[in-house]
Structures are given as structure tokens and as C-alpha cells.
CSV table of C-alpha atoms and ligand atoms in Angstrom, one decimal:
chain,number,residue,atom,x,y,z
A,1,MET,CA,86.7,160.6,-1.1
A,2,PRO,CA,86.8,161.5,-4.8
A,3,ASN,CA,89.6,163.8,-5.9
A,4,GLN,CA,88.1,167.3,-5.5
A,5,ASP,CA,91.1,169.1,-6.9
A,6,THR,CA,90.0,170.6,-10.2
A,7,ARG,CA,93.6,171.4,-11.1
A,8,ALA,CA,94.5,167.7,-10.9
A,9,PRO,CA,95.2,166.4,-14.4
A,10,LEU,CA,92.3,164.4,-15.9
A,11,PRO,CA,93.2,160.7,-16.0
A,12,ALA,CA,93.1,159.4,-19.6
A,13,ILE,CA,90.2,157.2,-20.6
A,14,LYS,CA,91.4,154.0,-22.2
A,15,VAL,CA,89.8,152.9,-25.5
A,16,LEU,CA,89.8,149.2,-24.6
A,17,LEU,CA,90.3,147.2,-21.4
A,18,PRO,CA,89.4,143.5,-21.8
A,19,ARG,CA,88.6,141.3,-18.9
A,20,LEU,CA,88.9,137.6,-19.1
A,21,PRO,CA,87.8,135.2,-16.3
A,22,ALA,CA,89.5,135.6,-12.9
A,23,ALA,CA,91.9,132.9,-11.8
A,24,ALA,CA,89.3,131.5,-9.3
A,25,LYS,CA,86.8,130.9,-12.1
A,26,LEU,CA,89.5,129.0,-14.0
A,27,MET,CA,90.5,126.8,-11.1
A,28,PRO,CA,87.9,124.0,-11.4
A,29,TYR,CA,88.8,123.6,-15.1
A,30,LEU,CA,92.5,123.6,-14.4
A,31,GLU,CA,92.0,120.9,-11.8
A,32,ARG,CA,90.3,118.8,-14.4
A,33,ILE,CA,93.4,119.1,-16.6
A,34,ASP,CA,95.6,118.1,-13.6
A,35,SER,CA,93.5,114.9,-13.2
A,36,ALA,CA,93.2,114.0,-16.9
A,37,ARG,CA,96.8,114.7,-17.8
A,38,THR,CA,95.8,115.5,-21.3
A,39,TYR,CA,97.2,118.9,-22.3
A,40,SER,CA,96.3,119.2,-26.0
A,41,ASN,CA,95.3,117.1,-29.0
A,42,TYR,CA,91.5,117.6,-28.7
A,43,GLY,CA,91.4,116.6,-25.1
A,44,PRO,CA,88.2,116.5,-22.9
A,45,LEU,CA,88.1,120.3,-22.2
A,46,THR,CA,88.6,121.1,-25.9
A,47,ARG,CA,85.8,118.8,-26.9
A,48,GLU,CA,83.5,120.3,-24.3
A,49,PHE,CA,84.4,123.8,-25.3
A,50,THR,CA,83.9,122.9,-29.0
A,51,GLN,CA,80.4,121.6,-28.2
A,52,ARG,CA,79.3,124.6,-26.2
A,53,LEU,CA,80.6,127.0,-28.9
A,54,GLY,CA,78.7,125.1,-31.6
A,55,ASP,CA,75.6,125.2,-29.4
A,56,LEU,CA,75.9,128.9,-29.1
A,57,VAL,CA,75.7,129.5,-32.8
A,58,GLY,CA,72.9,127.0,-33.3
A,59,GLY,CA,74.4,123.5,-33.5
A,60,SER,CA,76.7,123.8,-36.5
A,61,HIS,CA,79.8,121.7,-36.9
A,62,THR,CA,82.7,123.4,-35.2
A,63,THR,CA,86.5,123.4,-35.7
A,64,LEU,CA,88.6,125.2,-33.1
A,65,THR,CA,91.8,126.9,-34.4
A,66,SER,CA,94.8,128.7,-32.9
A,67,ASN,CA,93.4,132.1,-33.8
A,68,GLY,CA,90.9,133.9,-36.1
A,69,THR,CA,93.5,134.5,-38.8
A,70,THR,CA,94.3,130.8,-39.1
A,71,ALA,CA,90.6,129.9,-39.1
A,72,ILE,CA,90.2,132.1,-42.2
A,73,GLU,CA,93.3,130.7,-43.8
A,74,LEU,CA,92.2,127.1,-43.3
A,75,ALA,CA,88.7,127.7,-44.5
A,76,LEU,CA,90.0,129.4,-47.7
A,77,ARG,CA,92.5,126.6,-48.3
A,78,LEU,CA,89.6,124.1,-48.2
A,79,ARG,CA,87.0,126.1,-50.1
A,80,ALA,CA,88.8,128.2,-52.7
A,81,ARG,CA,88.5,127.0,-56.3
A,82,PRO,CA,91.4,124.6,-57.2
A,83,GLY,CA,94.2,126.3,-59.1
A,84,GLY,CA,93.9,129.4,-56.9
A,85,GLY,CA,93.7,133.0,-58.1
A,86,HIS,CA,92.2,136.1,-56.7
A,87,CYS,CA,90.1,136.4,-53.5
A,88,LEU,CA,87.6,139.2,-53.5
A,89,MET,CA,87.6,141.0,-50.2
A,90,PRO,CA,86.8,144.4,-48.8
A,91,ALA,CA,89.6,146.9,-48.4
A,92,PHE,CA,88.0,148.1,-45.2
A,93,THR,CA,88.7,145.3,-42.8
A,94,PHE,CA,91.2,144.4,-40.1
A,95,ILE,CA,94.5,143.7,-41.8
A,96,ALA,CA,94.4,140.1,-40.5
A,97,SER,CA,91.9,139.3,-43.4
A,98,ALA,CA,94.5,140.2,-46.0
A,99,HIS,CA,97.2,138.2,-44.3
A,100,ALA,CA,94.9,135.1,-44.2
A,101,VAL,CA,94.1,135.4,-47.9
A,102,CYS,CA,97.8,135.6,-48.8
A,103,ASN,CA,98.7,132.7,-46.4
A,104,ALA,CA,96.1,130.6,-48.2
A,105,GLY,CA,98.0,131.1,-51.4
A,106,LEU,CA,95.5,133.6,-52.9
A,107,THR,CA,95.9,137.1,-54.2
A,108,PRO,CA,93.6,139.7,-52.5
A,109,TYR,CA,91.5,141.8,-54.8
A,110,LEU,CA,90.3,144.7,-52.7
A,111,LEU,CA,86.7,146.0,-53.1
A,112,GLU,CA,84.5,148.8,-51.7
A,113,THR,CA,82.1,148.4,-48.9
A,114,ASP,CA,78.6,149.6,-48.5
A,115,PRO,CA,78.8,152.8,-46.4
A,116,ASN,CA,75.6,152.0,-44.5
A,117,SER,CA,76.5,148.4,-43.4
A,118,LEU,CA,80.3,148.9,-43.6
A,119,ALA,CA,80.3,145.5,-45.4
A,120,LEU,CA,81.0,144.1,-48.8
A,121,THR,CA,77.7,143.3,-50.5
A,122,PRO,CA,76.9,140.6,-53.2
A,123,GLU,CA,76.1,143.4,-55.6
A,124,ILE,CA,79.6,145.0,-55.2
A,125,ALA,CA,81.3,141.6,-55.6
A,126,ALA,CA,79.2,140.6,-58.6
A,127,ALA,CA,79.9,143.9,-60.3
A,128,ALA,CA,83.6,143.3,-59.8
A,129,LEU,CA,83.8,139.8,-61.2
A,130,ASP,CA,84.5,140.9,-64.8
A,131,SER,CA,87.2,143.4,-63.9
A,132,VAL,CA,89.4,141.1,-61.9
A,133,PRO,CA,92.6,140.4,-63.9
A,134,GLY,CA,92.5,136.6,-63.6
A,135,PRO,CA,90.4,133.8,-62.1
A,136,VAL,CA,88.4,134.4,-59.0
A,137,ALA,CA,89.0,131.6,-56.5
A,138,ALA,CA,86.9,132.8,-53.6
A,139,VAL,CA,85.2,135.7,-51.8
A,140,LEU,CA,86.1,136.6,-48.2
A,141,VAL,CA,83.1,138.5,-46.7
A,142,VAL,CA,83.9,140.4,-43.5
A,143,SER,CA,81.5,141.1,-40.7
A,144,ALA,CA,81.8,144.8,-39.7
A,145,PHE,CA,82.9,144.8,-36.1
A,146,GLY,CA,80.5,142.0,-35.1
A,147,ALA,CA,77.5,142.8,-37.2
A,148,PRO,CA,75.9,139.5,-38.5
A,149,PRO,CA,76.7,138.9,-42.1
A,150,ASP,CA,73.9,138.3,-44.6
A,151,LEU,CA,74.3,134.6,-44.9
A,152,ALA,CA,71.3,134.0,-47.2
A,153,ALA,CA,72.3,136.7,-49.7
A,154,TRP,CA,75.8,135.3,-49.9
A,155,ALA,CA,74.5,131.7,-50.4
A,156,ALA,CA,72.5,133.1,-53.3
A,157,PHE,CA,75.6,134.8,-54.7
A,158,GLU,CA,77.6,131.6,-54.6
A,159,GLU,CA,74.8,129.6,-56.2
A,160,ARG,CA,74.5,132.2,-59.0
A,161,HIS,CA,78.2,132.9,-59.7
A,162,GLY,CA,79.8,129.7,-58.6
A,163,VAL,CA,82.4,131.5,-56.5
A,164,PRO,CA,83.0,129.9,-53.1
A,165,VAL,CA,82.3,132.3,-50.1
A,166,VAL,CA,84.0,132.3,-46.7
A,167,PHE,CA,83.0,134.6,-43.9
A,168,ASP,CA,85.5,136.5,-41.7
A,169,ALA,CA,83.0,137.0,-38.9
A,170,ALA,CA,85.9,137.4,-36.5
A,171,ALA,CA,84.1,139.7,-34.0
A,172,ALA,CA,80.6,138.2,-34.5
A,173,VAL,CA,80.6,134.9,-32.6
A,174,THR,CA,77.6,136.0,-30.4
A,175,SER,CA,75.7,137.4,-33.4
A,176,LEU,CA,75.5,134.3,-35.6
A,177,SER,CA,72.7,131.9,-36.4
A,178,GLY,CA,71.5,129.9,-39.4
A,179,ILE,CA,75.0,128.9,-40.5
A,180,GLY,CA,75.0,126.9,-43.8
A,181,HIS,CA,77.6,125.3,-46.0
A,182,GLN,CA,79.7,128.5,-46.3
A,183,PRO,CA,82.2,128.4,-43.5
A,184,VAL,CA,82.0,131.2,-40.9
A,185,CYS,CA,85.3,132.0,-39.1
A,186,VAL,CA,85.5,133.8,-35.8
A,187,SER,CA,88.2,135.0,-33.5
A,188,LEU,CA,88.5,134.3,-29.8
A,189,HIS,CA,91.2,136.9,-29.2
A,190,ALA,CA,91.1,138.7,-25.9
A,191,THR,CA,89.7,141.8,-27.5
A,192,LYS,CA,86.7,140.0,-29.0
A,193,VAL,CA,83.3,139.4,-27.2
A,194,LEU,CA,84.1,135.8,-26.5
A,195,GLY,CA,87.8,136.3,-25.8
A,196,ILE,CA,90.0,133.5,-24.4
A,197,GLY,CA,93.4,135.1,-25.1
A,198,GLU,CA,94.2,133.5,-28.5
A,199,GLY,CA,91.9,131.2,-30.4
A,200,GLY,CA,89.5,130.9,-33.3
A,201,ALA,CA,86.8,128.7,-34.7
A,202,ILE,CA,85.2,127.8,-38.0
A,203,PHE,CA,81.5,127.0,-38.1
A,204,CYS,CA,80.0,125.1,-41.0
A,205,ALA,CA,76.8,122.9,-41.6
A,206,ASP,CA,78.8,120.6,-43.8
A,207,PRO,CA,80.1,117.7,-41.7
A,208,ASP,CA,82.7,116.7,-44.3
A,209,PHE,CA,84.1,120.2,-44.5
A,210,ALA,CA,84.3,120.3,-40.6
A,211,ALA,CA,86.1,116.9,-40.5
A,212,ARG,CA,88.6,118.0,-43.0
A,213,ALA,CA,89.1,121.4,-41.4
A,214,THR,CA,89.7,119.8,-38.0
A,215,ALA,CA,92.1,117.3,-39.5
A,216,MET,CA,94.0,120.2,-41.0
A,217,THR,CA,94.5,121.7,-37.5
A,218,GLY,CA,96.3,118.5,-36.5
A,219,PHE,CA,98.7,117.6,-39.3
A,220,GLY,CA,96.0,116.3,-41.6
A,221,PHE,CA,95.2,113.2,-39.5
A,222,LEU,CA,91.7,112.1,-40.4
A,223,GLY,CA,90.3,109.7,-37.9
A,224,ALA,CA,92.4,108.0,-35.2
A,225,GLU,CA,95.3,106.7,-37.4
A,226,ARG,CA,98.5,108.7,-37.4
A,227,VAL,CA,98.3,109.0,-41.2
A,228,SER,CA,98.3,112.4,-42.8
A,229,SER,CA,95.5,112.4,-45.4
A,230,LEU,CA,95.6,116.1,-46.3
A,231,ARG,CA,98.0,119.0,-45.9
A,232,GLY,CA,97.5,121.2,-42.9
A,233,GLY,CA,99.7,122.0,-39.9
A,234,ASN,CA,99.4,122.5,-36.2
A,235,TYR,CA,96.5,125.0,-35.6
A,236,ARG,CA,95.2,123.5,-32.3
A,237,ILE,CA,94.5,125.1,-29.0
A,238,SER,CA,95.8,123.6,-25.8
A,239,GLU,CA,93.6,122.3,-22.9
A,240,TYR,CA,94.5,125.4,-20.9
A,241,ALA,CA,93.0,127.6,-23.6
A,242,ALA,CA,89.9,125.4,-23.6
A,243,ALA,CA,89.7,125.9,-19.8
A,244,VAL,CA,89.6,129.6,-20.3
A,245,GLY,CA,87.0,129.1,-23.0
A,246,LEU,CA,84.7,127.1,-20.7
A,247,ALA,CA,85.0,129.7,-17.9
A,248,VAL,CA,84.2,132.5,-20.5
A,249,MET,CA,81.1,130.5,-21.6
A,250,ASP,CA,79.9,130.4,-18.0
A,251,GLY,CA,80.0,134.2,-17.8
A,252,LEU,CA,78.9,135.0,-21.3
A,253,PRO,CA,75.2,136.0,-20.9
A,254,ALA,CA,76.2,138.6,-18.2
A,255,HIS,CA,79.1,139.9,-20.3
A,256,VAL,CA,76.9,140.3,-23.4
A,257,GLN,CA,74.2,142.1,-21.3
A,258,ALA,CA,76.9,144.5,-20.0
A,259,LEU,CA,78.0,145.3,-23.5
A,260,ARG,CA,74.4,145.9,-24.5
A,261,ASP,CA,73.9,148.2,-21.6
A,262,LEU,CA,77.0,150.2,-22.3
A,263,THR,CA,76.0,150.6,-26.0
A,264,THR,CA,72.6,151.9,-24.8
A,265,ALA,CA,74.3,154.4,-22.5
A,266,TYR,CA,76.2,155.7,-25.5
A,267,ALA,CA,73.2,155.7,-27.7
A,268,CYS,CA,71.3,157.9,-25.2
A,269,ARG,CA,74.1,160.4,-25.1
A,270,LEU,CA,74.4,160.7,-28.9
A,271,GLU,CA,70.7,161.3,-29.5
A,272,GLY,CA,70.3,164.4,-31.7
A,273,LYS,CA,74.0,164.6,-32.6
A,274,SER,CA,75.4,164.2,-36.1
A,275,ALA,CA,77.8,161.5,-34.9
A,276,VAL,CA,76.0,158.2,-34.9
A,277,LEU,CA,76.8,154.7,-33.6
A,278,GLN,CA,77.4,151.9,-36.1
A,279,ARG,CA,74.0,150.7,-37.4
A,280,GLY,CA,72.5,147.9,-35.3
A,281,ALA,CA,75.2,147.9,-32.6
A,282,GLY,CA,73.7,147.1,-29.2
A,283,SER,CA,70.3,146.0,-30.5
A,284,GLY,CA,70.6,142.9,-32.6
A,285,TRP,CA,74.3,142.3,-31.8
A,286,VAL,CA,77.1,143.5,-29.6
A,287,THR,CA,80.7,144.4,-30.2
A,288,MET,CA,83.8,145.1,-28.1
A,289,THR,CA,84.8,147.9,-30.6
A,290,LEU,CA,82.0,150.4,-30.6
A,291,ASN,CA,82.3,152.9,-33.4
A,292,ALA,CA,80.9,156.4,-33.9
A,293,ILE,CA,80.5,157.3,-37.6
A,294,VAL,CA,81.3,161.0,-37.8
A,295,PRO,CA,80.4,163.4,-40.7
A,296,ALA,CA,83.4,163.9,-43.0
A,297,ASP,CA,83.7,167.6,-42.2
A,298,GLN,CA,83.8,166.9,-38.5
A,299,VAL,CA,86.4,164.2,-38.3
A,300,GLU,CA,89.4,166.4,-37.6
A,301,ALA,CA,87.7,168.6,-35.0
A,302,THR,CA,86.3,165.5,-33.3
A,303,THR,CA,89.6,163.6,-33.0
A,304,GLN,CA,91.1,166.9,-31.8
A,305,ARG,CA,88.5,167.2,-29.0
A,306,LEU,CA,89.0,163.6,-28.0
A,307,ASP,CA,92.8,164.1,-27.8
A,308,GLU,CA,92.4,167.3,-25.8
A,309,ALA,CA,90.0,165.6,-23.4
A,310,LYS,CA,92.5,162.7,-23.0
A,311,VAL,CA,89.9,160.3,-24.4
A,312,GLU,CA,91.7,157.5,-26.2
A,313,TRP,CA,90.1,156.6,-29.6
A,314,ARG,CA,91.2,154.3,-32.4
A,315,ARG,CA,90.5,153.6,-36.0
A,316,TRP,CA,90.3,149.8,-35.4
A,317,TRP,CA,90.6,149.0,-39.1
A,318,GLY,CA,92.9,151.9,-40.0
A,319,LEU,CA,92.3,153.5,-43.4
A,320,GLY,CA,91.9,150.3,-45.4
A,321,CYS,CA,94.2,147.4,-46.3
A,322,HIS,CA,95.6,149.3,-49.3
A,323,ARG,CA,97.1,151.9,-47.0
A,324,HIS,CA,99.3,149.3,-45.3
A,325,PRO,CA,102.8,149.1,-46.8
A,326,ALA,CA,102.7,145.3,-46.9
A,327,PHE,CA,99.6,145.3,-49.1
A,328,ALA,CA,100.0,148.6,-51.0
A,329,ASP,CA,100.7,146.6,-54.2
A,330,VAL,CA,97.7,144.2,-54.2
A,331,PRO,CA,95.2,144.7,-57.0
A,332,ARG,CA,92.1,146.6,-56.2
A,333,ALA,CA,89.0,148.3,-57.5
A,334,ASP,CA,88.5,152.0,-57.3
A,335,LEU,CA,88.4,152.6,-53.6
A,336,ARG,CA,87.1,156.2,-53.3
A,337,VAL,CA,84.1,155.1,-51.1
A,338,THR,CA,86.5,153.4,-48.7
A,339,ASP,CA,88.9,156.3,-48.7
A,340,ALA,CA,86.1,158.6,-47.7
A,341,LEU,CA,84.5,156.3,-45.2
A,342,ALA,CA,87.4,154.8,-43.3
A,343,PRO,CA,88.5,158.1,-41.6
A,344,ARG,CA,85.0,158.7,-40.4
A,345,VAL,CA,84.8,155.4,-38.4
A,346,ILE,CA,86.1,156.2,-34.9
A,347,GLY,CA,86.4,153.6,-32.2
A,348,LEU,CA,85.2,154.9,-28.8
A,349,PRO,CA,86.2,153.9,-25.3
A,350,PHE,CA,84.3,150.7,-24.6
A,351,HIS,CA,84.9,148.6,-21.5
A,352,ASP,CA,83.6,147.9,-17.9
A,353,GLY,CA,85.9,150.6,-16.4
A,354,LEU,CA,83.9,153.5,-17.7
A,355,SER,CA,82.0,155.6,-15.2
A,356,GLN,CA,78.9,157.7,-16.1
A,357,ALA,CA,81.2,160.8,-16.0
A,358,ASP,CA,83.6,159.1,-18.4
A,359,LEU,CA,80.8,158.5,-20.8
A,360,ASP,CA,79.7,162.1,-20.5
A,361,ARG,CA,83.2,163.2,-21.2
A,362,VAL,CA,83.5,161.0,-24.4
A,363,ALA,CA,80.0,162.1,-25.6
A,364,GLY,CA,80.9,165.7,-25.0
A,365,CYS,CA,83.6,165.4,-27.7
A,366,LEU,CA,81.0,164.3,-30.3
A,367,GLN,CA,78.7,166.7,-32.0
B,401,PLP,C1,90.2,140.1,-34.8
B,401,PLP,C2,90.0,140.0,-36.3
B,401,PLP,C3,90.7,139.0,-37.1
B,401,PLP,C4,91.9,138.2,-36.5
B,401,PLP,O1,91.6,137.4,-35.5
B,401,PLP,P1,92.9,136.9,-34.6
B,401,PLP,O2,92.2,135.9,-33.6
B,401,PLP,O3,93.4,138.1,-33.9
B,401,PLP,O4,93.8,136.2,-35.5
B,401,PLP,C5,90.4,138.9,-38.4
B,401,PLP,N1,89.5,139.7,-39.0
B,401,PLP,C6,88.8,140.6,-38.3
B,401,PLP,C7,87.7,141.4,-39.0
B,401,PLP,C8,89.0,140.8,-37.0
B,401,PLP,O5,88.4,141.7,-36.3
């Protein structure tokens, strides 16, 4: 019997509740590890997972990494102009992007994003090129919460301006196609659509780039010899992580469909309201962090209603990288668009534990 006592306190609605494959789904893969007695170092499960991941995004070359942040770091280390300098990047992104840029030895230069796509555009980057106080070594383009980046527009940007582009498409692994010579980095963190716990990948059509990136994940060993040909580190995943990855791939179509359906359920409930879902979410692509974009003058009342209804919400990307103490001093453009936009982007509860009544309760807080 459902609880009929209306005086009972409403249980809080969690904002995110990931679900990775159950132990039983992992077992066949774990037994393969027991037989093979290879536990890391690009073993058979890692190779199979790499192949299936590459097939998912359309057959590009694939380098698995320890996480999404290290994927970006390695891609920038390989691609940035020699001599280093600034890396153009949006201020509105998850803070991991800024860490990766710094770990690659570059200085972030924070830029605005387009308020419609929530992404950096080639136009914004091109306009900034002259105002950066020093050489520009690379651009890090960020996919907004899983939206597919405009690969063709950025290929044209690189051709025109000669600045290498790397994509932080951390949350977009199921939205990608047509990957070219500009590396596309994704995260396989538990909170992403294709979550394995911790992991990442770099996709690139250039086989030489992929070979070098993969070598960098294993102490720079190129080929079979234990000779370090380029500087890297240990950025590998273990066979156990690959086992989880293979089990995730088995269930991926159903998982993506469920995310699509949940997005639709929200979209129906928001019809006619001034709060809108992030453009494109649920139609062309799916996300694990569904955002409502709320009009500026309703942000405070909306978050207050959510709090009162015990609906957990989150600004997944906070208020911009420049608002974090660790990055408060990095050089940046005028960020008034970001400052106005970031507070309006509100992450809604989004997981398979939400009932229809829960969705009604969330939507009831949005106007
Ligand atoms: C998740 C995320 C990352 C970091 O990925 P990890 O696997 O957690 O290191 C980087 N950038 C963006 C935009 C992300 O959403």
C-alpha cells in the first residue's frame, strides 16, 4: 500500500542516481579475466571494448584513458602548438576542462559561450584571437552537457586560423559521428551516459595521432618494444574496467531509449512554460544532466520552489570557471554573457528512480 498519510514528510527527490550494470551482467566478462590472467596493459577485454566504442562513434581510431580529464590532457599535449601558450576555452564548462588545460602545460583563456547552444562558437574564438596576451596554442571546444559539437565548423576554423582544436565532448559519447582529424575526448565516468565508473576515450580519424596518444597512456611505448619513444605516463584502464564497459555496451540501446523517454516526459510537462529544456536534448542526443533554462527574473523563485518541494537540483557547471578560487586569476575575455547565463541553467532530477508523480512535482516548481 502506498503511504496515505498526507502529513508524512515528502521524501526528497534526488537529482542524479546512476545505475551501472548489475553484478550478474559483469560475471561472464569477469570469468574471461580469470581465464586470461591478463589484468591490464591493453588486454583482450580492453581491446574488445576499444573496438566496440570506436564502432559506436563511426569507426574512428580510439584511445582509452583513465578518465575524461586525462583524455583532454593527452589530446592537448599532442595537438597544441609547440612552445605552448594560451588555450582558448569557454568559461562555462565543468571545471575539469580547466584542470586538463593547465595539466597540459597551457594557460586557459576563458571566453563567452553562445546563449542558445551553451557552447563556444568559431566566431567567438576568432574574435578573441587578437586580444589574447600571447601565443594561442590550442582551442578546447566543449560540448554542452552532451550536445554534439559542430565538428565541420571547427575544422574550418582550424584551417583558416591555424590554431589546433581539441574537443571536450565529455558527455557526448552517444551523440558523435563524422569524427575527423581533430581529437574528440569523452568521459566514461559513472555520471555520463556511457558510464563505467572511471574512464575516458579519445577518438580521432588520424591513425598516427591515435598511435601516439595510446603510447602516451602506457609510458610512451610505441609498438611492442619496452622503449619509451615519447613522454606520457600511465593513463590506462584495467581489464576490470573494460569488463564493466563491455557490459554497459550490451545494455546501451535500452539505456539511451530510457533517457530519451524521460526527456520527453519532461518536455510534455514544460509545454507552455517559460522554463525550457536545453535545446535539442532528447531529440538528436541524450544527456544524464538534463537542464532547464529559466528566465533570469525567475531563477531565485524557481530554486526556492524546488528547495521547498524537496526537489534536489544542481548547477552542474556552477557559475563558470572564473568563479572557482583555483582559476580566479586565469586570463579571460569580458564574461558578462556567461555571468548572466550560468545561473539560469538548472539541472533537474534525471534518473530511472523518478515516478510520474515525482516528475509532476518537479515540473510544478517550474513556471
Ligand atoms: C565529466 C566531464 C569532464 C571530466 O570527465 P572525468 O571522466 O570525470 O574526468 C570534463 N569535461 C566535461 C564537460 C565533463 O562533463
